[in-house]
XYZ file of N, CA and C in Angstrom:
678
model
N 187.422 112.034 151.749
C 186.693 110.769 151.820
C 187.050 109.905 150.614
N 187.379 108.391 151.153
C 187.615 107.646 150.101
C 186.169 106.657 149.809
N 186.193 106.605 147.944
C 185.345 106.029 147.075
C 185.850 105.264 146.418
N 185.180 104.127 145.771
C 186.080 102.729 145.039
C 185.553 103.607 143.575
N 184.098 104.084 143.395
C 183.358 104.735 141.859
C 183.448 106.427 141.905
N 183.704 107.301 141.160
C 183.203 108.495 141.081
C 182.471 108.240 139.578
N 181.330 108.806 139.452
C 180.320 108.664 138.525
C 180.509 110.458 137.666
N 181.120 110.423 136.958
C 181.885 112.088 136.659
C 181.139 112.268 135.461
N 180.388 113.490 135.084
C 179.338 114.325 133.974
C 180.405 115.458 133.880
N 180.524 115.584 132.323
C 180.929 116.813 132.306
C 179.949 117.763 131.918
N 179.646 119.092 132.379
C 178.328 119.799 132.164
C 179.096 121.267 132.008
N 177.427 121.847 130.654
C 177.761 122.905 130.097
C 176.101 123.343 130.063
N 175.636 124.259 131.183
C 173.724 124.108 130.834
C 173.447 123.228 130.517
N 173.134 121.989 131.760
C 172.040 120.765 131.429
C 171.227 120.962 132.432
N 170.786 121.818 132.471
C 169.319 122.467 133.823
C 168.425 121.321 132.998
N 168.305 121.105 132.396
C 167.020 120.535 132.133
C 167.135 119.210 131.939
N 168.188 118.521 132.097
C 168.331 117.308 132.455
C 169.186 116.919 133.656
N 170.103 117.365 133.654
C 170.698 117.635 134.980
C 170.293 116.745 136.227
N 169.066 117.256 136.819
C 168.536 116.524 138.005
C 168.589 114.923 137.835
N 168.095 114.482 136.568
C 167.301 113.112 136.622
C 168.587 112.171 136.330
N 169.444 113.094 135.751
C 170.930 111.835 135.102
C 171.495 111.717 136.624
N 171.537 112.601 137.531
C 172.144 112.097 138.745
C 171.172 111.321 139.887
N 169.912 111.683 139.726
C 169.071 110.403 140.331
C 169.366 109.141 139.574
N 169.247 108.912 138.205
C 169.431 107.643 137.828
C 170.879 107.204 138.083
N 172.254 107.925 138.200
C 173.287 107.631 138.790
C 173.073 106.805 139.835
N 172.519 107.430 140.889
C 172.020 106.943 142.429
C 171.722 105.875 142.274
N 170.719 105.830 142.029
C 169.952 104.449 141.435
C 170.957 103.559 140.781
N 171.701 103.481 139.717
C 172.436 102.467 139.652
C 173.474 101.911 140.318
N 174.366 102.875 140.731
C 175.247 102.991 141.987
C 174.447 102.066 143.383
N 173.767 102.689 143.670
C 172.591 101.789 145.027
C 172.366 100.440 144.267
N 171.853 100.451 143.086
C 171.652 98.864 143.194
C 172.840 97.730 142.962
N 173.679 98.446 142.954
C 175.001 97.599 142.912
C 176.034 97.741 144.384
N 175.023 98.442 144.981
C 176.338 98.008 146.268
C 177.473 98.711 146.439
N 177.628 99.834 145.486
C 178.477 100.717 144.905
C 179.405 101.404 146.215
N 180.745 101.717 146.480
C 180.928 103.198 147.457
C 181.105 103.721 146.505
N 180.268 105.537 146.335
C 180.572 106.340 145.047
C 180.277 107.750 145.502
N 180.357 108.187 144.352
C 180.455 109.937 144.845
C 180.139 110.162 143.538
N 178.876 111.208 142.675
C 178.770 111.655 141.945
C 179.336 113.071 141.609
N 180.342 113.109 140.795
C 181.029 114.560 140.656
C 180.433 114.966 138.894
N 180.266 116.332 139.128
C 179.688 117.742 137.871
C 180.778 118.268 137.392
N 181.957 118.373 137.178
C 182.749 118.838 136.093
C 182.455 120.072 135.187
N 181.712 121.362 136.226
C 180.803 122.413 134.974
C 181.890 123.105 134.457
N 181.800 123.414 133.335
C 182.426 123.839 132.406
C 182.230 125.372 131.976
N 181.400 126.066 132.721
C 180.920 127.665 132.801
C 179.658 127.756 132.233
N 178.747 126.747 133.104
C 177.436 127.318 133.332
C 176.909 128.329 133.474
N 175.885 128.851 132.381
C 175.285 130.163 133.108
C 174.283 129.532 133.549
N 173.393 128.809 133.685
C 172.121 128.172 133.921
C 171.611 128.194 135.302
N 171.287 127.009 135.347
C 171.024 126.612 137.116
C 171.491 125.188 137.240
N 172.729 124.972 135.960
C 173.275 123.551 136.308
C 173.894 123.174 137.702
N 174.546 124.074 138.218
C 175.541 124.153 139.040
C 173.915 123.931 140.892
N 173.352 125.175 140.687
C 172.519 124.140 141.433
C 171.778 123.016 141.713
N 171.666 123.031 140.216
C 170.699 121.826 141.015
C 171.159 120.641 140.651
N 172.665 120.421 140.242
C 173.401 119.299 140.635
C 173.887 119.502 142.192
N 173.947 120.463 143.013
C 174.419 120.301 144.399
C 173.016 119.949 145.524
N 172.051 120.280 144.759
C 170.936 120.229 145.372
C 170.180 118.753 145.037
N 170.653 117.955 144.633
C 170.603 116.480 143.926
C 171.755 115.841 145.146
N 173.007 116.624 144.884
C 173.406 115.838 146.313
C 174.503 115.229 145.647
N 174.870 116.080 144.470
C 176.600 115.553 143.617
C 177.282 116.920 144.120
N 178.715 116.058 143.928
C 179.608 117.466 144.386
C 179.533 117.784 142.968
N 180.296 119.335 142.952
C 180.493 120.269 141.601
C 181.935 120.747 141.228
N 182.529 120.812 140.814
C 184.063 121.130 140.337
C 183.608 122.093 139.241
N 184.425 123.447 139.476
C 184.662 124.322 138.260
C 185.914 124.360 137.640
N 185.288 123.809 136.021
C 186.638 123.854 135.317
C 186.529 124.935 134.451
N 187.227 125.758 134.411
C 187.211 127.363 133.664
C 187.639 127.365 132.697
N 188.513 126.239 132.228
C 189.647 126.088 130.982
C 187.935 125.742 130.014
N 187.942 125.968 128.768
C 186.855 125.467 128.129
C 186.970 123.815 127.226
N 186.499 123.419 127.142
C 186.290 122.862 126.195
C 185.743 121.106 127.580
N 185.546 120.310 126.183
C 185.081 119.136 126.043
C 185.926 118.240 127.510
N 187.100 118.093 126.626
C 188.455 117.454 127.505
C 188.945 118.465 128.299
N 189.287 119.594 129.204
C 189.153 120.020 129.754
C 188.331 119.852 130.892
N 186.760 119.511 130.667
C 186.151 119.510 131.609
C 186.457 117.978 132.130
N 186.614 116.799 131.376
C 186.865 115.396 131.807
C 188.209 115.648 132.743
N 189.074 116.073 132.086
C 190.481 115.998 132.719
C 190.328 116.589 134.082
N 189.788 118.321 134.518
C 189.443 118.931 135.624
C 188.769 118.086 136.525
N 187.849 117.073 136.092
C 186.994 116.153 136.773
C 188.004 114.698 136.910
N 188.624 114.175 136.749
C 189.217 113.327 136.778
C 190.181 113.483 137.948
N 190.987 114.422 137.691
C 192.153 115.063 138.875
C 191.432 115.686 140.111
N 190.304 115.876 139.980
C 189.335 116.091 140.977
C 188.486 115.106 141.808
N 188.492 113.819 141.327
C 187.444 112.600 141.738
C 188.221 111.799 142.752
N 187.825 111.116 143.564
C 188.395 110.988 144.791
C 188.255 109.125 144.782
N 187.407 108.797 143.631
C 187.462 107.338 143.599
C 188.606 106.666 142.930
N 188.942 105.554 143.177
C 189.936 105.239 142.280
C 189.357 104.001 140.704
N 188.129 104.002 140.553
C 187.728 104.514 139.633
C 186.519 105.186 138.921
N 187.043 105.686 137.018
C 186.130 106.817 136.809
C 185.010 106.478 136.469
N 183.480 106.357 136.095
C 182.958 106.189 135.216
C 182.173 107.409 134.560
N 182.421 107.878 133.431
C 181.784 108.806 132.922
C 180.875 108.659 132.251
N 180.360 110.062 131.909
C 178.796 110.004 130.671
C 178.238 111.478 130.750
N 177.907 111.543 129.138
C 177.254 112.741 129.459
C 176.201 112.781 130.261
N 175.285 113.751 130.557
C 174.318 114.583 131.463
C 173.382 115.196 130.354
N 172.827 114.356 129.386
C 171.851 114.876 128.347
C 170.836 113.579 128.209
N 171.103 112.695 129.169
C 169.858 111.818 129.122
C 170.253 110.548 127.992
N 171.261 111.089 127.308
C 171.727 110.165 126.074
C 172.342 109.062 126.557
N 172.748 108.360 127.756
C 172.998 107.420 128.620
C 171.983 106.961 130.121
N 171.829 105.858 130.170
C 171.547 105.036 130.477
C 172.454 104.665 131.832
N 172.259 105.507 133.279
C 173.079 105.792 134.026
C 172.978 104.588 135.758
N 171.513 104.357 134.754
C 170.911 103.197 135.796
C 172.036 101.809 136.160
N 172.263 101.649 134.660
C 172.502 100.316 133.836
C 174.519 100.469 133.460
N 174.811 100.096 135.166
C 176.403 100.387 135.061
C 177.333 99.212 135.493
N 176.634 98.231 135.672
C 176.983 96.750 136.057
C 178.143 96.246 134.766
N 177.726 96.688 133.688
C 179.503 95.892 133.125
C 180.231 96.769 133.055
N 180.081 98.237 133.203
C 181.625 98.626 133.319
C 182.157 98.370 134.988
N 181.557 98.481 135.892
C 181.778 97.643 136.859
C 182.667 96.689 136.843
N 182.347 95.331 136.371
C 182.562 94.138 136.665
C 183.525 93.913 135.961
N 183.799 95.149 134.677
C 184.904 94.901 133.613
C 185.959 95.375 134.469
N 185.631 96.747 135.099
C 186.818 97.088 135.963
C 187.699 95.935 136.973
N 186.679 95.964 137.784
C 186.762 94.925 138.511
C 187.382 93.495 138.543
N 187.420 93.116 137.161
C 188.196 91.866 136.543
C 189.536 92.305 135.497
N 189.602 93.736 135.772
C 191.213 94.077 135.766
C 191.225 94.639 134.476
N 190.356 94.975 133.372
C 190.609 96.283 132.546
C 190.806 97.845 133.315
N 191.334 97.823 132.314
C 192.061 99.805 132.562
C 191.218 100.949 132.143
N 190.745 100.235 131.053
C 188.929 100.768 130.378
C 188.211 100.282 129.551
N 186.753 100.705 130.218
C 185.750 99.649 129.731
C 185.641 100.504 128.350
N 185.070 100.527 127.536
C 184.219 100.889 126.469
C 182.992 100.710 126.442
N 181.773 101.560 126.383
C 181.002 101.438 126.047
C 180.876 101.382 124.128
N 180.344 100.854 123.755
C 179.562 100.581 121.892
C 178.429 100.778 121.969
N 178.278 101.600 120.957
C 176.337 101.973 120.652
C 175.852 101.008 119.390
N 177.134 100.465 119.036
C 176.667 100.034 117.511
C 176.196 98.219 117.983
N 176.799 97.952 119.644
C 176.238 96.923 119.668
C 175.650 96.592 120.844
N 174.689 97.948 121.189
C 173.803 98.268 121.757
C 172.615 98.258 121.348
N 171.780 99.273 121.284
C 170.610 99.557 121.064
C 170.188 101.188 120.531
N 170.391 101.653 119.609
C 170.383 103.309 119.293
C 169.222 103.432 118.543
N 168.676 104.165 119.834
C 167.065 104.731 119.691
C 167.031 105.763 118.376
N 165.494 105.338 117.682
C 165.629 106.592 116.550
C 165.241 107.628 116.766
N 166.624 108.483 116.396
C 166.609 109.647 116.087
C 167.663 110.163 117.058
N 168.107 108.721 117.770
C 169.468 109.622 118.679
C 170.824 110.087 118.006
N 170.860 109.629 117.034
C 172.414 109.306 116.231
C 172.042 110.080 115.019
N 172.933 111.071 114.331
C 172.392 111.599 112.774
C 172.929 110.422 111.856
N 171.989 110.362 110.964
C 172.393 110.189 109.793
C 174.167 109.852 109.704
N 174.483 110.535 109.334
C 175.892 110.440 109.020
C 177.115 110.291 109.572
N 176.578 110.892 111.094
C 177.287 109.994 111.745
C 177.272 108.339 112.520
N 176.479 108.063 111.628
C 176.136 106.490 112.934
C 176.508 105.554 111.148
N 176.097 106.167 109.789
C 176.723 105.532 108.741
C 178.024 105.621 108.461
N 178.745 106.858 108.683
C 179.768 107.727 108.066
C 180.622 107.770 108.951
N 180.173 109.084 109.307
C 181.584 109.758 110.362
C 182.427 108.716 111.434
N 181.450 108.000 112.422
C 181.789 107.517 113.582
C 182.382 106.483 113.288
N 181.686 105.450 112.280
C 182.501 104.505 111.568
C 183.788 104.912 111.152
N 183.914 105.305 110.352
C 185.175 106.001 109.635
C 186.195 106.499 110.817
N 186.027 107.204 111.263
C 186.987 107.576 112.742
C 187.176 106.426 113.886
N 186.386 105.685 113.431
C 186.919 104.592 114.434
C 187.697 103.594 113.882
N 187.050 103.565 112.518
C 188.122 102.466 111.871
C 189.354 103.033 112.046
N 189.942 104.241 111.585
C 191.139 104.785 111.793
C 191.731 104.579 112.330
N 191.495 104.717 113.819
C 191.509 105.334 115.124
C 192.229 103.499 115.108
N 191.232 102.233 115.063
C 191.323 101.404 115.256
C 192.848 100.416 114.253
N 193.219 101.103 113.201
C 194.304 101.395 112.380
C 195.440 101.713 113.471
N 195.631 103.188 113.705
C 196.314 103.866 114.103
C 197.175 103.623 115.215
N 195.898 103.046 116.051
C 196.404 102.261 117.538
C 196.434 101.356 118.083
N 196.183 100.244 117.073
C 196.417 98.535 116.846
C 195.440 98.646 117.922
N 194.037 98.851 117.895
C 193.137 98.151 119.308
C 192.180 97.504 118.097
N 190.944 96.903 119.140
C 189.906 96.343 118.870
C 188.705 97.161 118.976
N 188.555 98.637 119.129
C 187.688 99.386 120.372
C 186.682 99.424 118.601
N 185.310 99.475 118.538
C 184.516 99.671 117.331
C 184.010 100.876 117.588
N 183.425 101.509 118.700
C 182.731 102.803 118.953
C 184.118 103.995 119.465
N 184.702 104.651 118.640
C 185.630 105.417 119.506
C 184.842 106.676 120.203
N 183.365 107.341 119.665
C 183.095 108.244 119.911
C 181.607 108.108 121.334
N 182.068 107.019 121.682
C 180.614 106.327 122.552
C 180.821 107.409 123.762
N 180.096 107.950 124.612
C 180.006 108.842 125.677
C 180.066 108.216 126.929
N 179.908 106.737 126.806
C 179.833 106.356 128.155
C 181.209 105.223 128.364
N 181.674 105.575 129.189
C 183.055 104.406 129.051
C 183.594 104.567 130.309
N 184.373 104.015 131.128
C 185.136 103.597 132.593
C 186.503 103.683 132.306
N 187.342 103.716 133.613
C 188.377 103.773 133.586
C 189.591 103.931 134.775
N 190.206 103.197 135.100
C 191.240 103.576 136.013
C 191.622 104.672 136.419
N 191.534 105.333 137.303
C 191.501 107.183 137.782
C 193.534 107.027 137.704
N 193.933 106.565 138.579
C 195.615 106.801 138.668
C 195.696 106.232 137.078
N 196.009 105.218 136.390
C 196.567 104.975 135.517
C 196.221 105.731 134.718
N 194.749 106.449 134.332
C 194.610 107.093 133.560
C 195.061 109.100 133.605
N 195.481 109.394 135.079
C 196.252 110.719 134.994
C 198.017 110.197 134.846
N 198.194 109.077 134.251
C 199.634 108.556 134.393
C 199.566 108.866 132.621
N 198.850 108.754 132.076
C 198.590 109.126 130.535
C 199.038 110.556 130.100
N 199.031 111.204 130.405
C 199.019 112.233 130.533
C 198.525 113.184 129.305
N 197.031 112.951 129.338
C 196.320 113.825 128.969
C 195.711 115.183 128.833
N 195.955 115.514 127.091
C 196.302 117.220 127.335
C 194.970 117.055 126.051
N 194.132 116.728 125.611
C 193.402 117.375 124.296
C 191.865 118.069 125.249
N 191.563 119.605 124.715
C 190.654 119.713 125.433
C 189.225 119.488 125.033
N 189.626 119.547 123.456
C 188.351 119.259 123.011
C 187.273 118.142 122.946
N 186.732 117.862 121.770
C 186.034 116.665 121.767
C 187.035 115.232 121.534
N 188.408 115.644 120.758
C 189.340 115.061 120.760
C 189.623 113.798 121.697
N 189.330 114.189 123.084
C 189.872 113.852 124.116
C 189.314 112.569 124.300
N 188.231 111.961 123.809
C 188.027 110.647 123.473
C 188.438 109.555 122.518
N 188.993 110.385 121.363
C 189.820 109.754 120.791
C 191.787 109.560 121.817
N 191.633 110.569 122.298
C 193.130 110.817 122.885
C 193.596 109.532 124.033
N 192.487 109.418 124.853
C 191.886 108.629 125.706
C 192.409 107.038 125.652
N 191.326 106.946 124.272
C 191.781 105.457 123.868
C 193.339 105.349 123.164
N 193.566 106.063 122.883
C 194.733 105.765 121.411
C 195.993 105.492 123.219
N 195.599 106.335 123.757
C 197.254 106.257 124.736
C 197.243 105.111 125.724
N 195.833 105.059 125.769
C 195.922 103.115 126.865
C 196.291 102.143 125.893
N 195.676 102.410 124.662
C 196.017 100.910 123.431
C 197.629 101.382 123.422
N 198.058 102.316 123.248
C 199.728 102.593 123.290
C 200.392 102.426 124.189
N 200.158 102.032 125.556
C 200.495 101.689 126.313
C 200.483 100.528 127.315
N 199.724 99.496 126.164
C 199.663 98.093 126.417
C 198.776 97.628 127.619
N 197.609 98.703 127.737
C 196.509 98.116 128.366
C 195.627 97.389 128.508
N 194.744 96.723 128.927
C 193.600 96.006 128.898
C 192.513 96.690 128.790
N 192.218 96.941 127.463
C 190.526 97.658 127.229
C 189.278 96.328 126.815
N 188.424 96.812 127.738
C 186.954 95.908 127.381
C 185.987 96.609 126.511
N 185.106 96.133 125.599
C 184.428 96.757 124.966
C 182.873 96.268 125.382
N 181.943 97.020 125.986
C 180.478 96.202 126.431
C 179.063 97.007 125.604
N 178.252 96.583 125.201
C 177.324 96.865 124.421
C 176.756 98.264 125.445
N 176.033 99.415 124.638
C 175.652 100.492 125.460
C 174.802 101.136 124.504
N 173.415 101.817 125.171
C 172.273 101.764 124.529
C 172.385 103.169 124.138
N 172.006 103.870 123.171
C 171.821 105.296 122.957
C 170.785 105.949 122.968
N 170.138 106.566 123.825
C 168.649 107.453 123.907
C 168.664 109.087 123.172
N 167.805 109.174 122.984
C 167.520 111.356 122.021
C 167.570 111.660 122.970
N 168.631 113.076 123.070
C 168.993 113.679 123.692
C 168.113 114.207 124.442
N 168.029 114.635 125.869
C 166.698 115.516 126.645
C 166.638 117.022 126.395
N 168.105 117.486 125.708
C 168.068 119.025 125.753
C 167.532 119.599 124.840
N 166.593 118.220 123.628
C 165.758 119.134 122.399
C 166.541 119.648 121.827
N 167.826 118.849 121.460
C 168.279 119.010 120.284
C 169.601 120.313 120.741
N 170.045 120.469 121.485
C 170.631 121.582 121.849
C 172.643 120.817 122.284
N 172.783 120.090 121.089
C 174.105 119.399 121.102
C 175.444 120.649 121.094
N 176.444 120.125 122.018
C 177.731 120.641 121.558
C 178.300 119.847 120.753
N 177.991 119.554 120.324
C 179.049 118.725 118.859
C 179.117 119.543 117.619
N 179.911 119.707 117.137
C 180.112 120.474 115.833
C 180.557 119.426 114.651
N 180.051 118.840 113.895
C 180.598 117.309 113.619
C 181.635 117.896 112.468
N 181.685 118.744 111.684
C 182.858 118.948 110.834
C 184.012 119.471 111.560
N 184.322 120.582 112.409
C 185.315 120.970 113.107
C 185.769 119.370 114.115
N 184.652 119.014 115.179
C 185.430 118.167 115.928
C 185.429 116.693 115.194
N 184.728 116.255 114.302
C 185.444 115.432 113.020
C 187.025 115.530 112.816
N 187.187 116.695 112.307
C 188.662 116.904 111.850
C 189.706 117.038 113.190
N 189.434 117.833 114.142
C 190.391 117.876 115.783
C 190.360 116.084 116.051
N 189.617 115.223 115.562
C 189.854 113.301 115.840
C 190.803 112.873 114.781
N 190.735 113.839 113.523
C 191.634 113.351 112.490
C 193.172 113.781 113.081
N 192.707 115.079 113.233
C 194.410 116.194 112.976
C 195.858 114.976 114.446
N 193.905 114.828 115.186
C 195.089 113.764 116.635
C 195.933 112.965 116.268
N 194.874 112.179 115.644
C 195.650 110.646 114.989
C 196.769 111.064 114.283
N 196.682 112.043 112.940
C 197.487 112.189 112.347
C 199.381 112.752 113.211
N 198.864 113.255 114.232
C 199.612 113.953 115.412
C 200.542 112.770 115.827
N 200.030 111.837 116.094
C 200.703 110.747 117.157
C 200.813 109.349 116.178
């Protein structure tokens, strides 16, 4: 079956948010008129992610390879729309509210960007150091490195061309893979949009995969790579 949106989560145990990020999918998708298909990208759930995203009424893809990028990439080559929009599945996006990466697509970027910094970031969603420090700093780089304009490189919610973007050919599995993402469309003379995007506290109570010193440095070691 063909889709113009696949709405793609990559998931690792989000039983406990799980259900409501793909109702609010629905919901934004429906109020836009959307053709879409919500795809799960699980990444080796032990939980009850895997049900009760099928029982919500999203398809599920198992990606066995681990990591971060891994699960995007497995989900990407798996999505049947021709285009992506992603986000995590921790409530930390705003899944309702998908009208400008939409319309950015739609008026011929390759990828949207979501920005938290010129959004709205609820307190206590962002640490300390990374919303002063880290994220700044890696984006300025990042924004160095690969002659773009992009200000948020580490934002979770962002769009994108499904063919042009497996024409990239994307290999980082980690958290990397958002830096990897952007650096190879700005290298390849794309049209990226950047649209304001709100940041909410996580629903899983604090139960993040981010490791901010290890996958800090896997955003450095990239850049430094390419």
């Amino acid at each position: 079956m063909s889709v113009e949106f696949t709405i793609l989560m990559p998931c690792l145990n989000e039983e406990k948010t799980m259900g409501e990020c793909i109702r609010q999918a629905r919901r934004g998708a429906e109020k836009l008129g959307l053709s879409y298909e919500i795809l799960i990208a699980d990444n080796g759930s032990d939980d009850n992610s895997r049900e009760i995203a099928e029982k919500c009424g999203a398809r599920v893809v198992v990606v066995p390879e681990k990591g971060y990028g891994s699960a995007l990439i497995g989900g990407i080559k798996a999505a049947r729309g021709r285009y992506v929009i992603m986000g995590d599945c921790d409530l930390s996006y705003d899944f309702t509210n998908l009208e400008g990466f939409v319309s950015g697509l739609r008026e011929g970027a390759d990828l949207v960007m979501g920005n938290r910094f010129k959004g709205n970031i609820e307190k206590g969603a962002m640490p300390f150091m990374h919303r002063y420090f880290g994220v700044p700093l890696l984006s300025f780089m990042g924004r160095v490195r690969f002659r773009t304009n992009v200000g948020d490189f580490h934002c979770g919610i962002r769009a994108f061309d499904r063919e042009k973007t497996l024409a990239l050919g994307l290999s980082c599995t980690g958290m990397e893979f958002a830096t990897e993402i952007i650096g190879k469309f700005a290298m390849s003379g794309a049209v990226i949009k950047e649209i304001p995007a709100d940041l909410r506290c996580d629903g899983r109570n604090g139960r993040s995969h981010l490791r901010s010193i290890r996958d800090g440095l896997r955003h450095l070691f990239l850049m430094m790579k390419h």
